[in-house]
Coordinates of C-alpha atoms in Angstrom, one line a residue:
Chain T
M479 CA 15.3 3.7 21.1
T480 CA 16.7 2.9 24.6
L481 CA 15.6 0.8 27.4
T482 CA 15.7 2.5 30.8
S483 CA 17.4 0.7 33.7
T484 CA 14.2 -0.7 35.1
G485 CA 13.3 -2.2 31.7
T486 CA 10.3 -0.1 31.0
R487 CA 10.2 0.8 27.4
Q488 CA 10.3 4.3 26.2
Q489 CA 7.6 5.0 23.6
I490 CA 9.1 5.7 20.2
N491 CA 7.7 7.2 17.1
V492 CA 7.4 5.1 14.0
R493 CA 8.1 6.9 10.7
V494 CA 7.1 5.8 7.2
A495 CA 9.1 7.9 4.8
N496 CA 8.2 8.1 1.1
V497 CA 7.4 4.4 0.9
T498 CA 6.2 2.9 -2.4
K499 CA 5.2 -0.8 -2.9
K500 CA 4.8 -2.2 -6.3
F501 CA 3.5 -5.7 -7.1
D502 CA 4.8 -6.2 -10.6
D503 CA 3.4 -3.1 -12.3
V504 CA 0.6 -2.5 -9.8
V505 CA 1.2 0.3 -7.3
A506 CA -0.3 -0.8 -4.0
V507 CA 1.3 2.0 -1.9
D508 CA 2.2 5.2 -3.6
N509 CA 4.9 7.4 -2.0
L510 CA 3.3 7.2 1.5
T511 CA 4.7 9.3 4.4
L512 CA 3.3 8.9 7.8
E513 CA 4.4 9.4 11.4
I514 CA 2.9 7.3 14.1
T515 CA 3.2 8.8 17.6
G516 CA 4.3 6.6 20.4
G517 CA 1.4 5.3 22.5
E518 CA -1.4 6.4 20.1
F519 CA -4.2 4.3 18.6
L520 CA -4.0 5.0 14.8
S521 CA -6.3 3.4 12.3
L522 CA -5.7 3.0 8.6
L523 CA -9.1 3.2 7.0
G524 CA -10.0 2.6 3.5
P525 CA -11.8 0.4 0.9
S526 CA -10.2 -2.9 -0.1
G527 CA -7.3 -2.5 -2.3
C528 CA -6.4 0.9 -1.0
G529 CA -3.0 -0.3 0.3
K530 CA -3.8 -0.3 4.0
T531 CA -2.9 -4.0 4.6
T532 CA 0.2 -3.7 2.4
T533 CA 1.3 -0.7 4.6
L534 CA 0.7 -2.8 7.7
R535 CA 2.7 -5.8 6.1
M536 CA 5.6 -3.5 5.4
L537 CA 5.7 -2.3 9.0
G538 CA 5.6 -5.9 10.2
G539 CA 8.5 -6.9 7.8
F540 CA 6.4 -9.3 5.7
E541 CA 6.8 -7.2 2.6
E542 CA 9.8 -5.1 1.5
P543 CA 9.1 -1.6 0.2
S544 CA 10.0 -1.0 -3.4
A545 CA 11.2 2.5 -2.4
G546 CA 11.3 4.6 0.7
S547 CA 12.2 3.8 4.3
I548 CA 10.7 2.8 7.6
Y549 CA 12.1 4.0 10.9
F550 CA 11.5 2.9 14.5
G551 CA 12.7 5.8 16.4
D552 CA 16.1 6.5 14.7
R553 CA 16.6 3.0 13.6
D554 CA 16.1 2.2 9.9
V555 CA 14.2 -1.2 9.8
T556 CA 13.2 -1.0 6.2
N557 CA 14.9 -4.3 5.3
L558 CA 14.8 -6.1 8.6
P559 CA 13.0 -9.5 8.6
P560 CA 10.0 -9.9 10.9
H561 CA 11.8 -11.8 13.6
Q562 CA 14.3 -9.0 14.1
R563 CA 11.7 -6.3 14.6
D564 CA 10.1 -5.3 17.8
V565 CA 6.6 -5.5 16.3
N566 CA 3.9 -8.0 16.8
T567 CA 0.9 -8.6 14.7
V568 CA -2.7 -9.8 15.3
F569 CA -3.6 -11.4 12.0
Q570 CA -7.0 -11.3 10.3
S571 CA -7.2 -15.0 10.5
Y572 CA -5.6 -14.9 14.0
A573 CA -3.0 -17.5 12.8
L574 CA -3.0 -19.3 16.1
F575 CA -0.8 -22.4 16.1
P576 CA -3.4 -25.2 16.0
H577 CA -1.0 -27.9 17.4
L578 CA -0.2 -25.8 20.5
S579 CA -2.3 -25.0 23.6
V580 CA -3.5 -21.5 24.4
T581 CA -0.6 -21.1 26.9
D582 CA 2.0 -22.3 24.5
N583 CA 0.7 -20.0 21.8
I584 CA 0.9 -17.0 24.1
A585 CA 4.3 -18.1 25.4
F586 CA 5.7 -18.6 21.9
G587 CA 7.3 -15.2 21.5
L588 CA 8.6 -15.1 25.1
R589 CA 10.3 -18.6 24.6
R590 CA 12.0 -17.4 21.5
K591 CA 13.4 -14.5 23.4
G592 CA 14.9 -17.0 25.9
V593 CA 12.5 -16.2 28.7
S594 CA 12.4 -19.3 31.1
K595 CA 9.4 -21.5 31.1
S596 CA 8.3 -20.5 34.6
E597 CA 8.7 -16.8 33.9
A598 CA 6.8 -17.2 30.7
K599 CA 4.0 -19.1 32.6
L600 CA 3.6 -16.2 35.0
R601 CA 3.4 -13.6 32.2
V602 CA 1.0 -15.7 30.2
D603 CA -1.3 -16.0 33.2
E604 CA -1.3 -12.2 33.5
M605 CA -2.2 -11.9 29.9
L606 CA -5.0 -14.5 30.1
T607 CA -6.4 -12.3 33.0
L608 CA -6.1 -9.1 30.9
V609 CA -8.0 -10.6 28.0
D610 CA -10.5 -12.3 30.4
L611 CA -9.6 -15.9 29.6
E612 CA -8.4 -17.2 33.0
G613 CA -8.3 -21.0 33.2
R614 CA -8.5 -21.5 29.4
G615 CA -4.7 -21.9 29.0
E616 CA -4.8 -25.7 28.5
R617 CA -7.2 -25.6 25.6
K618 CA -6.4 -25.9 22.0
P619 CA -7.4 -22.9 19.8
H620 CA -10.2 -24.8 18.0
Q621 CA -11.9 -25.5 21.3
L622 CA -12.4 -21.7 21.6
S623 CA -15.1 -19.5 20.1
G624 CA -14.2 -16.9 17.5
G625 CA -14.1 -14.0 20.0
Q626 CA -11.9 -16.1 22.4
Q627 CA -9.5 -17.0 19.6
Q628 CA -9.3 -13.3 18.7
R629 CA -8.4 -12.4 22.4
V630 CA -5.7 -15.2 22.4
A631 CA -4.3 -13.7 19.3
L632 CA -4.2 -10.4 21.0
A633 CA -2.7 -11.8 24.1
R634 CA 0.0 -13.6 22.1
A635 CA 1.1 -10.4 20.5
L636 CA 0.8 -8.1 23.6
V637 CA 2.7 -10.4 25.9
N638 CA 5.9 -9.4 24.1
K639 CA 5.3 -5.7 24.9
P640 CA 6.2 -4.7 21.3
Q641 CA 7.0 -1.1 20.4
L642 CA 4.2 -1.3 17.8
L643 CA 1.3 -3.6 17.6
L644 CA -0.3 -4.2 14.2
L645 CA -3.9 -5.3 13.9
D646 CA -5.0 -6.4 10.5
E647 CA -8.9 -6.3 10.5
P648 CA -9.0 -8.5 13.6
M649 CA -12.7 -8.2 14.0
S650 CA -13.9 -9.1 10.5
A651 CA -14.8 -12.6 11.5
L652 CA -16.9 -11.6 14.6
D653 CA -20.6 -11.0 14.6
A654 CA -21.8 -7.4 14.9
K655 CA -22.7 -7.6 18.6
L656 CA -19.4 -9.2 19.7
R657 CA -17.5 -6.6 17.6
K658 CA -19.1 -3.8 19.5
T659 CA -18.0 -5.3 22.8
M660 CA -14.5 -6.0 21.5
Q661 CA -14.1 -2.5 20.3
L662 CA -14.5 -1.1 23.7
E663 CA -12.4 -4.0 25.2
L664 CA -9.5 -3.3 22.8
K665 CA -9.6 0.4 23.6
R666 CA -9.5 -0.4 27.3
I667 CA -6.6 -2.8 26.9
Q668 CA -4.7 -0.3 24.7
S669 CA -4.9 2.5 27.3
Q670 CA -4.0 0.0 30.0
V671 CA -0.8 -1.3 28.3
G672 CA 0.2 2.0 26.6
I673 CA 1.5 0.3 23.5
T674 CA 1.2 2.0 20.1
F675 CA -1.7 0.4 18.1
L676 CA -1.9 0.5 14.2
Y677 CA -5.3 -0.8 13.4
V678 CA -6.3 -1.7 9.8
T679 CA -10.0 -1.7 8.9
H680 CA -12.5 -0.9 6.3
D681 CA -15.2 -0.3 8.9
Q682 CA -15.5 3.5 9.5
E683 CA -17.5 3.1 12.6
E684 CA -14.9 0.8 14.1
A685 CA -12.1 3.3 13.2
M686 CA -14.0 6.3 14.7
T687 CA -15.0 4.5 17.9
M688 CA -11.4 3.4 18.9
S689 CA -8.9 5.7 17.2
D690 CA -6.9 8.7 18.5
R691 CA -6.2 9.5 14.9
I692 CA -7.5 8.1 11.6
V693 CA -5.7 7.8 8.3
V694 CA -8.1 7.5 5.3
M695 CA -6.4 5.8 2.4
N696 CA -7.4 5.5 -1.2
R697 CA -5.4 4.0 -4.2
G698 CA -2.2 3.8 -2.1
R699 CA -2.3 7.4 -0.9
I700 CA -3.4 9.2 2.1
E701 CA -6.5 11.2 1.5
G702 CA -7.2 12.4 5.0
L703 CA -5.5 12.4 8.4
G704 CA -6.5 13.6 11.8
S705 CA -8.7 12.9 14.8
P706 CA -12.0 11.1 14.0
R707 CA -13.9 14.4 14.7
D708 CA -11.6 16.5 12.4
V709 CA -11.6 14.0 9.6
Y710 CA -15.4 13.7 9.7
E711 CA -16.2 17.4 10.2
Q712 CA -13.6 18.8 7.8
P713 CA -13.0 16.2 5.1
S714 CA -9.9 17.1 3.1
T715 CA -11.0 15.5 -0.1
E716 CA -14.1 14.4 -2.0
F717 CA -13.1 10.8 -1.3
V718 CA -13.0 11.3 2.5
A719 CA -16.3 13.2 2.4
T720 CA -18.1 10.4 0.7
F721 CA -16.3 7.4 2.2
L722 CA -16.5 8.5 5.8
G723 CA -20.1 9.0 6.5
A724 CA -22.3 10.6 3.7
S725 CA -22.1 14.1 2.2
N726 CA -24.1 16.3 -0.1
L727 CA -21.7 17.7 -2.6
V728 CA -22.3 20.4 -5.3
A729 CA -19.8 21.4 -8.0
A730 CA -18.8 25.0 -7.5
T731 CA -16.2 27.6 -8.3
L732 CA -14.2 28.8 -5.3
E733 CA -13.6 32.5 -4.6
R734 CA -11.3 33.1 -1.7
G735 CA -12.5 36.2 -0.1
T736 CA -10.5 38.6 2.0
G737 CA -12.4 37.9 5.2
D738 CA -13.3 34.8 7.3
V739 CA -15.6 33.5 4.7
A740 CA -14.9 31.8 1.3
L741 CA -17.5 31.8 -1.4
A742 CA -18.4 28.8 -3.5
H743 CA -20.5 29.8 -6.5
H744 CA -22.7 27.1 -7.9
A745 CA -25.6 26.8 -10.2
H746 CA -28.2 27.9 -7.7
G747 CA -26.3 30.7 -6.0
T748 CA -23.5 30.8 -3.5
F749 CA -22.6 28.8 -0.4
R750 CA -20.4 30.4 2.2
S751 CA -17.8 28.3 4.3
P752 CA -15.2 29.2 6.8
A753 CA -12.1 30.4 5.0
H754 CA -9.6 29.1 7.6
R755 CA -10.6 25.5 7.0
L756 CA -10.0 25.5 3.3
P757 CA -7.4 22.9 2.1
P758 CA -4.3 24.9 1.2
G759 CA -3.7 25.6 -2.4
L760 CA -7.3 24.9 -3.4
T761 CA -8.6 27.1 -6.3
G762 CA -11.0 27.1 -9.2
A763 CA -13.3 24.2 -9.7
V764 CA -14.2 22.6 -6.3
K765 CA -17.1 20.8 -4.6
C766 CA -18.9 22.3 -1.8
G767 CA -20.5 20.0 0.7
V768 CA -22.4 19.6 3.8
R769 CA -23.3 16.5 6.0
P770 CA -26.9 15.3 5.9
E771 CA -27.4 15.7 9.7
K772 CA -26.3 19.3 9.6
I773 CA -29.2 20.4 7.4
Q774 CA -32.4 21.7 8.8
I775 CA -35.5 21.2 6.9
R776 CA -38.0 24.0 7.3
A777 CA -41.1 25.4 5.9
L778 CA -40.8 27.7 2.8
G779 CA -40.5 31.3 3.8
D780 CA -38.9 30.7 7.2
R781 CA -36.4 33.3 8.1
V782 CA -32.7 32.4 7.2
A783 CA -30.2 33.6 9.8
A784 CA -27.2 35.6 8.7
D785 CA -24.7 32.8 9.4
E786 CA -26.6 30.2 7.4
N787 CA -26.5 28.8 4.0
S788 CA -29.8 28.0 2.3
L789 CA -31.5 26.4 -0.5
T790 CA -35.0 25.7 -1.6
G791 CA -36.1 22.4 -3.1
R792 CA -38.9 19.8 -3.4
V793 CA -39.1 16.7 -1.2
L794 CA -38.8 13.6 -3.4
I795 CA -38.7 10.8 -0.8
S796 CA -39.4 10.9 2.9
T797 CA -38.4 7.9 4.8
F798 CA -39.2 7.2 8.4
M799 CA -36.4 5.3 10.2
G800 CA -37.5 5.4 13.8
V801 CA -34.8 7.5 15.4
G802 CA -35.1 9.9 12.6
N803 CA -36.5 10.8 9.1
Q804 CA -34.5 10.8 6.0
Y805 CA -35.5 13.1 3.1
V806 CA -34.3 13.3 -0.5
V807 CA -34.8 16.8 -1.6
A808 CA -34.3 17.9 -5.3
A809 CA -32.7 21.3 -5.8
P810 CA -34.1 23.4 -8.8
Q811 CA -31.2 22.2 -11.0
G812 CA -31.9 18.6 -10.3
E813 CA -29.1 17.9 -7.7
E814 CA -30.4 15.7 -4.9
F815 CA -29.7 16.6 -1.3
V816 CA -30.0 14.0 1.5
V817 CA -31.2 15.4 4.8
Y818 CA -31.3 13.5 8.1
A819 CA -33.6 14.9 10.8
Q820 CA -33.5 13.6 14.3
N821 CA -37.0 12.3 15.4
S822 CA -37.2 14.8 18.3
G823 CA -41.0 15.2 17.9
Q824 CA -40.7 18.9 17.5
T825 CA -39.5 19.4 13.9
H826 CA -41.7 20.1 10.9
A827 CA -42.1 16.7 9.0
P828 CA -42.8 17.5 5.3
R829 CA -44.4 15.1 2.9
S830 CA -43.2 14.1 -0.5
G831 CA -43.8 16.7 -3.1
E832 CA -43.7 19.6 -0.6
E833 CA -41.5 22.6 -1.3
V834 CA -39.1 23.1 1.5
L835 CA -36.3 25.4 2.7
L836 CA -33.0 23.8 3.7
T837 CA -30.7 25.7 5.9
W838 CA -27.3 24.9 7.6
P839 CA -24.8 26.9 9.5
V840 CA -21.9 28.3 7.4
E841 CA -19.5 26.8 9.9
H842 CA -20.7 23.3 8.8
S843 CA -20.0 23.9 5.2
F844 CA -16.8 22.5 3.7
V845 CA -15.0 22.8 0.4
V846 CA -13.1 19.9 -1.2
Q847 CA -11.1 19.2 -4.3
P848 CA -13.0 16.9 -6.6
S849 CA -11.5 13.4 -6.8
G850 CA -9.9 12.2 -9.9
D851 CA -7.3 14.9 -10.4
Q852 CA -5.4 14.7 -7.1
S853 CA -2.0 14.7 -8.6
P854 CA -0.4 15.5 -11.9
E855 CA 0.7 11.9 -12.5
G856 CA -2.4 10.4 -11.0
E857 CA -2.5 7.0 -12.6
S858 CA -5.3 4.5 -12.1
S859 CA -4.9 0.9 -12.7
Chain Y
M1104 CA -33.7 -50.7 10.8
R1105 CA -31.0 -50.8 8.1
S1106 CA -32.0 -49.9 4.5
T1107 CA -31.6 -52.3 1.6
R1108 CA -28.8 -50.0 0.4
G1109 CA -27.0 -50.3 3.7
R1110 CA -27.2 -54.1 3.5
W1111 CA -25.8 -54.2 0.0
L1112 CA -23.0 -51.8 1.1
G1113 CA -22.2 -54.1 4.0
L1114 CA -22.1 -57.2 1.7
Y1115 CA -20.0 -55.4 -0.8
S1116 CA -17.5 -54.3 1.9
W1117 CA -17.1 -57.8 3.4
L1118 CA -16.6 -59.3 -0.1
L1119 CA -13.9 -56.7 -0.9
L1120 CA -12.1 -57.4 2.4
A1121 CA -12.2 -61.1 1.7
Y1122 CA -10.8 -60.6 -1.8
L1123 CA -7.9 -58.6 -0.3
L1124 CA -7.2 -60.8 2.6
V1125 CA -7.7 -64.4 1.4
P1126 CA -4.3 -64.7 -0.3
I1127 CA -2.6 -63.3 2.9
I1128 CA -4.5 -65.6 5.2
G1129 CA -3.6 -68.5 2.9
M1130 CA 0.1 -67.6 3.2
V1131 CA 0.0 -67.3 7.0
F1132 CA -1.9 -70.6 7.1
F1133 CA 0.6 -72.6 5.0
S1134 CA 3.5 -71.2 7.0
F1135 CA 2.4 -73.7 9.5
N1136 CA 2.2 -76.6 7.0
D1137 CA 4.5 -79.6 7.6
V1138 CA 6.6 -81.3 5.0
L1139 CA 6.4 -85.1 5.0
A1140 CA 9.1 -86.2 2.6
G1141 CA 11.9 -85.0 0.4
R1142 CA 13.4 -81.5 0.2
P1143 CA 11.5 -79.0 2.3
Q1144 CA 9.5 -76.7 0.1
V1145 CA 6.2 -74.9 -0.1
S1146 CA 3.3 -77.1 -0.9
F1147 CA -0.4 -76.4 -0.9
Q1148 CA -1.5 -79.7 0.4
W1149 CA -2.2 -79.8 4.0
N1150 CA 0.2 -82.2 5.8
G1151 CA -0.6 -81.2 9.4
G1152 CA 0.5 -78.2 11.5
T1153 CA 4.0 -77.5 12.7
L1154 CA 6.1 -74.7 14.1
R1155 CA 9.2 -76.2 12.6
W1156 CA 9.7 -73.4 10.0
Y1157 CA 9.5 -70.8 12.6
R1158 CA 12.1 -72.7 14.7
E1159 CA 14.3 -73.1 11.6
L1160 CA 13.7 -69.6 10.4
T1161 CA 17.5 -68.9 10.0
Q1162 CA 18.5 -72.3 8.6
I1163 CA 18.2 -71.5 4.9
V1164 CA 21.5 -70.1 3.5
G1165 CA 21.0 -66.6 2.1
L1166 CA 17.5 -66.1 3.2
P1167 CA 17.9 -64.3 6.5
E1168 CA 20.7 -62.2 5.0
S1169 CA 18.5 -61.0 2.1
F1170 CA 15.7 -60.3 4.5
W1171 CA 17.9 -58.2 6.8
L1172 CA 19.3 -56.5 3.7
S1173 CA 15.7 -55.6 2.5
I1174 CA 14.9 -54.1 5.9
R1175 CA 18.1 -51.9 6.0
L1176 CA 17.5 -50.9 2.4
A1177 CA 13.9 -49.9 3.2
V1178 CA 14.9 -47.9 6.3
A1179 CA 17.8 -46.1 4.5
S1180 CA 15.9 -45.4 1.3
T1181 CA 12.8 -44.1 3.3
I1182 CA 15.0 -41.7 5.2
V1183 CA 16.6 -40.3 2.0
A1184 CA 13.2 -40.2 0.1
T1185 CA 11.3 -38.6 3.0
I1186 CA 13.8 -35.8 3.6
V1187 CA 14.4 -35.0 -0.1
G1188 CA 10.7 -35.5 -1.0
T1189 CA 9.5 -33.2 1.8
L1190 CA 11.9 -30.5 0.8
L1191 CA 10.9 -30.8 -2.8
A1192 CA 7.1 -30.6 -1.9
L1193 CA 7.9 -27.4 0.1
A1194 CA 9.7 -25.9 -2.8
L1195 CA 7.0 -26.8 -5.3
V1196 CA 4.2 -25.3 -3.3
R1197 CA 6.1 -22.2 -2.0
Y1198 CA 8.2 -21.0 -5.0
E1199 CA 7.4 -20.2 -8.5
G1200 CA 8.3 -17.8 -11.3
K1201 CA 11.6 -16.2 -11.0
K1202 CA 12.4 -18.0 -7.7
F1203 CA 12.0 -21.4 -9.1
R1204 CA 12.7 -21.7 -12.8
G1205 CA 11.9 -25.1 -14.1
R1206 CA 9.2 -25.8 -11.6
R1207 CA 6.9 -27.2 -14.2
I1208 CA 9.5 -29.5 -15.5
V1209 CA 10.2 -30.8 -12.1
D1210 CA 6.5 -31.3 -11.6
Q1211 CA 6.1 -33.2 -14.9
T1212 CA 9.1 -35.3 -14.0
L1213 CA 7.5 -36.3 -10.8
F1214 CA 4.4 -37.4 -12.5
M1215 CA 6.5 -39.4 -15.1
N1216 CA 8.4 -41.0 -12.2
I1217 CA 5.2 -42.4 -10.9
A1218 CA 3.6 -43.2 -14.3
A1219 CA 6.6 -44.8 -15.9
P1220 CA 6.7 -48.6 -16.0
E1221 CA 9.1 -49.9 -13.4
I1222 CA 10.9 -52.0 -16.0
V1223 CA 11.8 -48.9 -17.9
M1224 CA 13.2 -47.3 -14.8
G1225 CA 15.1 -50.4 -13.8
A1226 CA 16.6 -50.8 -17.3
S1227 CA 17.7 -47.1 -17.5
L1228 CA 19.1 -47.1 -14.0
L1229 CA 21.1 -50.2 -14.8
G1230 CA 22.3 -48.5 -18.0
M1231 CA 23.4 -45.4 -16.0
F1232 CA 25.3 -47.3 -13.4
A1233 CA 27.0 -49.4 -16.0
S1234 CA 28.1 -46.4 -18.1
Y1235 CA 29.4 -44.6 -15.0
H1236 CA 31.1 -47.8 -13.9
I1237 CA 29.4 -47.9 -10.5
A1238 CA 29.6 -51.4 -9.0
R1239 CA 26.2 -52.8 -8.3
G1240 CA 25.3 -53.5 -4.7
F1241 CA 23.8 -51.7 -1.7
T1242 CA 24.6 -48.3 -2.9
T1243 CA 22.9 -48.7 -6.3
L1244 CA 19.9 -50.3 -4.6
L1245 CA 19.6 -47.4 -2.2
I1246 CA 19.9 -44.8 -4.9
S1247 CA 17.3 -46.5 -7.1
H1248 CA 14.9 -47.1 -4.2
A1249 CA 15.1 -43.5 -2.9
V1250 CA 14.4 -42.3 -6.6
F1251 CA 11.2 -44.2 -7.1
S1252 CA 9.9 -43.5 -3.5
L1253 CA 10.6 -39.8 -3.6
A1254 CA 7.8 -38.9 -6.0
Y1255 CA 5.2 -40.6 -3.6
V1256 CA 6.5 -38.7 -0.6
T1257 CA 6.4 -35.4 -2.5
V1258 CA 2.9 -36.0 -3.8
T1259 CA 1.7 -36.8 -0.3
V1260 CA 3.4 -34.0 1.6
R1261 CA 2.3 -31.5 -1.1
A1262 CA -1.3 -32.5 -0.6
R1263 CA -0.9 -31.7 3.1
L1264 CA 0.7 -28.4 2.3
Q1265 CA -2.0 -27.2 0.0
G1266 CA -4.3 -26.1 2.7
F1267 CA -1.6 -24.7 4.9
D1268 CA -2.2 -21.1 6.2
R1269 CA 1.0 -19.1 5.4
H1270 CA 0.0 -16.7 8.1
L1271 CA 1.1 -19.3 10.6
E1272 CA 4.6 -19.0 9.4
E1273 CA 4.4 -15.2 9.3
A1274 CA 3.1 -15.3 12.8
A1275 CA 6.0 -17.3 14.0
G1276 CA 8.5 -15.0 12.4
D1277 CA 6.5 -12.1 13.8
L1278 CA 7.0 -13.7 17.3
G1279 CA 10.7 -13.8 16.9
S1280 CA 11.4 -17.2 15.2
T1281 CA 14.2 -17.5 12.7
P1282 CA 13.0 -19.2 9.5
L1283 CA 14.7 -22.5 10.7
T1284 CA 12.9 -22.4 14.1
T1285 CA 9.7 -21.7 12.4
F1286 CA 10.1 -24.8 10.2
R1287 CA 11.0 -26.9 13.3
L1288 CA 8.2 -25.6 15.6
V1289 CA 5.3 -24.7 13.2
T1290 CA 5.7 -26.1 9.6
L1291 CA 7.0 -29.5 10.4
P1292 CA 4.6 -30.4 13.2
M1293 CA 1.7 -29.3 10.9
I1294 CA 2.7 -31.3 7.9
M1295 CA 3.9 -34.3 10.0
P1296 CA 0.9 -36.5 9.1
G1297 CA 1.7 -36.1 5.4
V1298 CA 5.4 -36.8 6.0
L1299 CA 4.6 -39.9 8.0
A1300 CA 2.2 -41.2 5.4
G1301 CA 4.8 -40.6 2.7
A1302 CA 7.4 -42.3 4.7
M1303 CA 5.2 -45.4 5.2
M1304 CA 4.5 -45.6 1.6
A1305 CA 8.2 -45.3 0.8
F1306 CA 9.1 -48.1 3.2
A1307 CA 6.5 -50.4 1.7
L1308 CA 7.5 -49.6 -1.8
S1309 CA 11.2 -50.4 -1.1
L1310 CA 10.5 -53.6 0.9
D1311 CA 8.5 -55.3 -1.8
D1312 CA 10.2 -54.0 -4.9
F1313 CA 11.4 -56.6 -7.3
V1314 CA 11.6 -55.2 -10.8
V1315 CA 14.1 -52.4 -10.3
S1316 CA 16.1 -54.3 -7.7
N1317 CA 16.4 -57.2 -10.1
F1318 CA 18.2 -54.8 -12.4
V1319 CA 20.5 -53.0 -10.0
A1320 CA 21.1 -55.6 -7.3
G1321 CA 24.1 -57.4 -8.7
T1322 CA 25.0 -60.1 -6.3
T1323 CA 23.5 -58.3 -3.3
L1324 CA 20.0 -59.9 -3.2
P1325 CA 17.1 -58.2 -1.4
F1326 CA 14.3 -60.5 -0.2
P1327 CA 12.0 -60.4 -3.2
V1328 CA 14.8 -61.0 -5.6
W1329 CA 16.1 -63.9 -3.5
V1330 CA 12.6 -65.4 -3.4
Y1331 CA 12.3 -65.2 -7.1
G1332 CA 15.6 -67.0 -7.5
A1333 CA 14.5 -69.7 -5.1
T1334 CA 11.3 -70.5 -7.1
R1335 CA 13.5 -72.3 -9.7
M1336 CA 14.7 -74.8 -7.0
G1337 CA 11.5 -74.8 -4.9
V1338 CA 10.6 -72.2 -2.3
P1339 CA 11.5 -73.2 1.2
P1340 CA 8.6 -72.9 3.7
Q1341 CA 10.5 -70.2 5.6
V1342 CA 9.7 -67.7 2.9
F1343 CA 6.0 -67.9 4.1
V1344 CA 7.3 -67.3 7.6
F1345 CA 9.1 -64.1 6.6
G1346 CA 6.1 -63.1 4.5
T1347 CA 3.9 -63.5 7.6
L1348 CA 6.4 -61.4 9.7
I1349 CA 6.4 -58.6 7.1
F1350 CA 2.6 -58.7 7.1
L1351 CA 2.4 -58.5 10.9
L1352 CA 4.9 -55.6 10.8
G1353 CA 2.8 -53.7 8.3
A1354 CA -0.4 -54.4 10.2
A1355 CA 1.2 -53.2 13.5
A1356 CA 2.3 -50.0 11.8
A1357 CA -1.2 -49.3 10.3
I1358 CA -2.9 -50.0 13.6
G1359 CA -0.3 -47.9 15.5
S1360 CA -0.9 -44.9 13.2
L1361 CA -4.7 -45.3 13.5
V1362 CA -4.5 -45.4 17.3
M1363 CA -2.2 -42.4 17.3
S1364 CA -4.4 -40.3 15.1
R1365 CA -7.5 -41.3 17.1
R1366 CA -5.7 -40.1 20.3
G1367 CA -4.5 -37.0 18.6
M1368 CA -8.1 -36.2 17.5
K1369 CA -9.3 -36.6 21.1
R1370 CA -6.6 -34.5 22.5
T1371 CA -6.9 -31.6 20.0

């Protein structure tokens, strides 16, 4: 919005309002509305083709929305070309200029803004320190490792102090170990510079590690939005429950009680779950779920506490995984429940074929709308 | 420790080089050949060495003028063909569908331009200039040479553009470059090897073109057309000297580009 007299930038909110993007007849982004708070680390998470990259490209100005508007603060930037937006991007391929040195790559944006050569050099050196690449300024991009190239790409974008930094799966080319290090590094840099980050990824772990908030997307729509913990613990749709981590889901009929507890009637009985966490407007046919690590596997006949849901079943598969055991337990009607038990050395470890009791706190039960009928006009292409 | 296959490959390579170079070496050699009696003209009987033809390079009426004309013509047509051809290559790679209707037709025309016999092109250009009453001379030569060089430039630059990462241009725009600045600072430097290769080809094509030039030259005779005319009276030895100079020029350009790309490879 405005620059203060000292030149420090006020953080602004970025608003995506009812944006739709069609490529010919394929809807990539479907009436998306999203507010990005100034200074936050927001991740767009979803499978490939869910519209997350298209959303990023519209924010960067590389694609024009078919409908809807994008605002930076109060300013409508929907149809502004990239070079007129105060946004910078870290591309998946890094897109470093191969014919320019690392220094010239990083100084590129500053030079376009008319910053003098000597001033640019100072700020580039600052950036090289920030991304831990001191003394590498004279090299050409191809003389650097993948991780170093990625940090140059980050520095090249950050040096311009944009209002919004877009990162398009920047770690997909790095090996797993380096990725872990870079995740922490990126989070450190983000809190240090205080710039709003929009991070696009299909890697749920990456999104959960770094983000203040996560947006889970599917088929061009937002399926879930919130802090990593909220989105994980209280998935809002069946898609979120299965895409983010694993979930055991049972088809059920919802009965909204009058008290704190809602009842989900299913083939083997009734699961209770906290009423205040029900997605608004949900009625009738639903799915009731619980995360595998929330379930306790116990001997048949153990006492069930008042605030627990329970189920009996037979162990089909028992897999030892070092840090824990994973069981597949068949309920009487044939549904399979996955249970994950930490290897704490104390719990009862049943064998295949054994009848067991599964219990979990009512608090960890959730109810979601089954996927597939999210919207009246829900089209799939 | 070289294998039999390696030896055969070496032999083959040297034979091929000899096949390509022997006529040129002959020309250079006989440019030093003296003439003993009669009108000075090229002969292939060795009469002793002399530098006379190099000293008397400009003594033949019409020959230096036609050589100079060929150089100017090659430079001008190269500039035109390189600019138009590069832009055409960009359009062909970047745009299709609604943005570039007729793309396929342009593509096919380019191919035909390369494949068509020169004599057909020369005759049709002559017909066109005649029907529009355009006087034959430098302008008609320039137009014609630019036309037949253009397709080669386009094909060369297009090959270079095919592997171009479009994200580079997006990144430049993202960092505040206007489209024109992006072209100057990112696109052009990256396709420069293709542009230079295309330009060199255009220059060479123009310099030694005879067929098309013969149709559209009128009384303005480029070097090859002049030499062809001279064969009826006997070719003066200076023609070999000019030929040698052209060869040296080409060799210098080739070695120069090799050295530059070597140095570029070391630096990057």
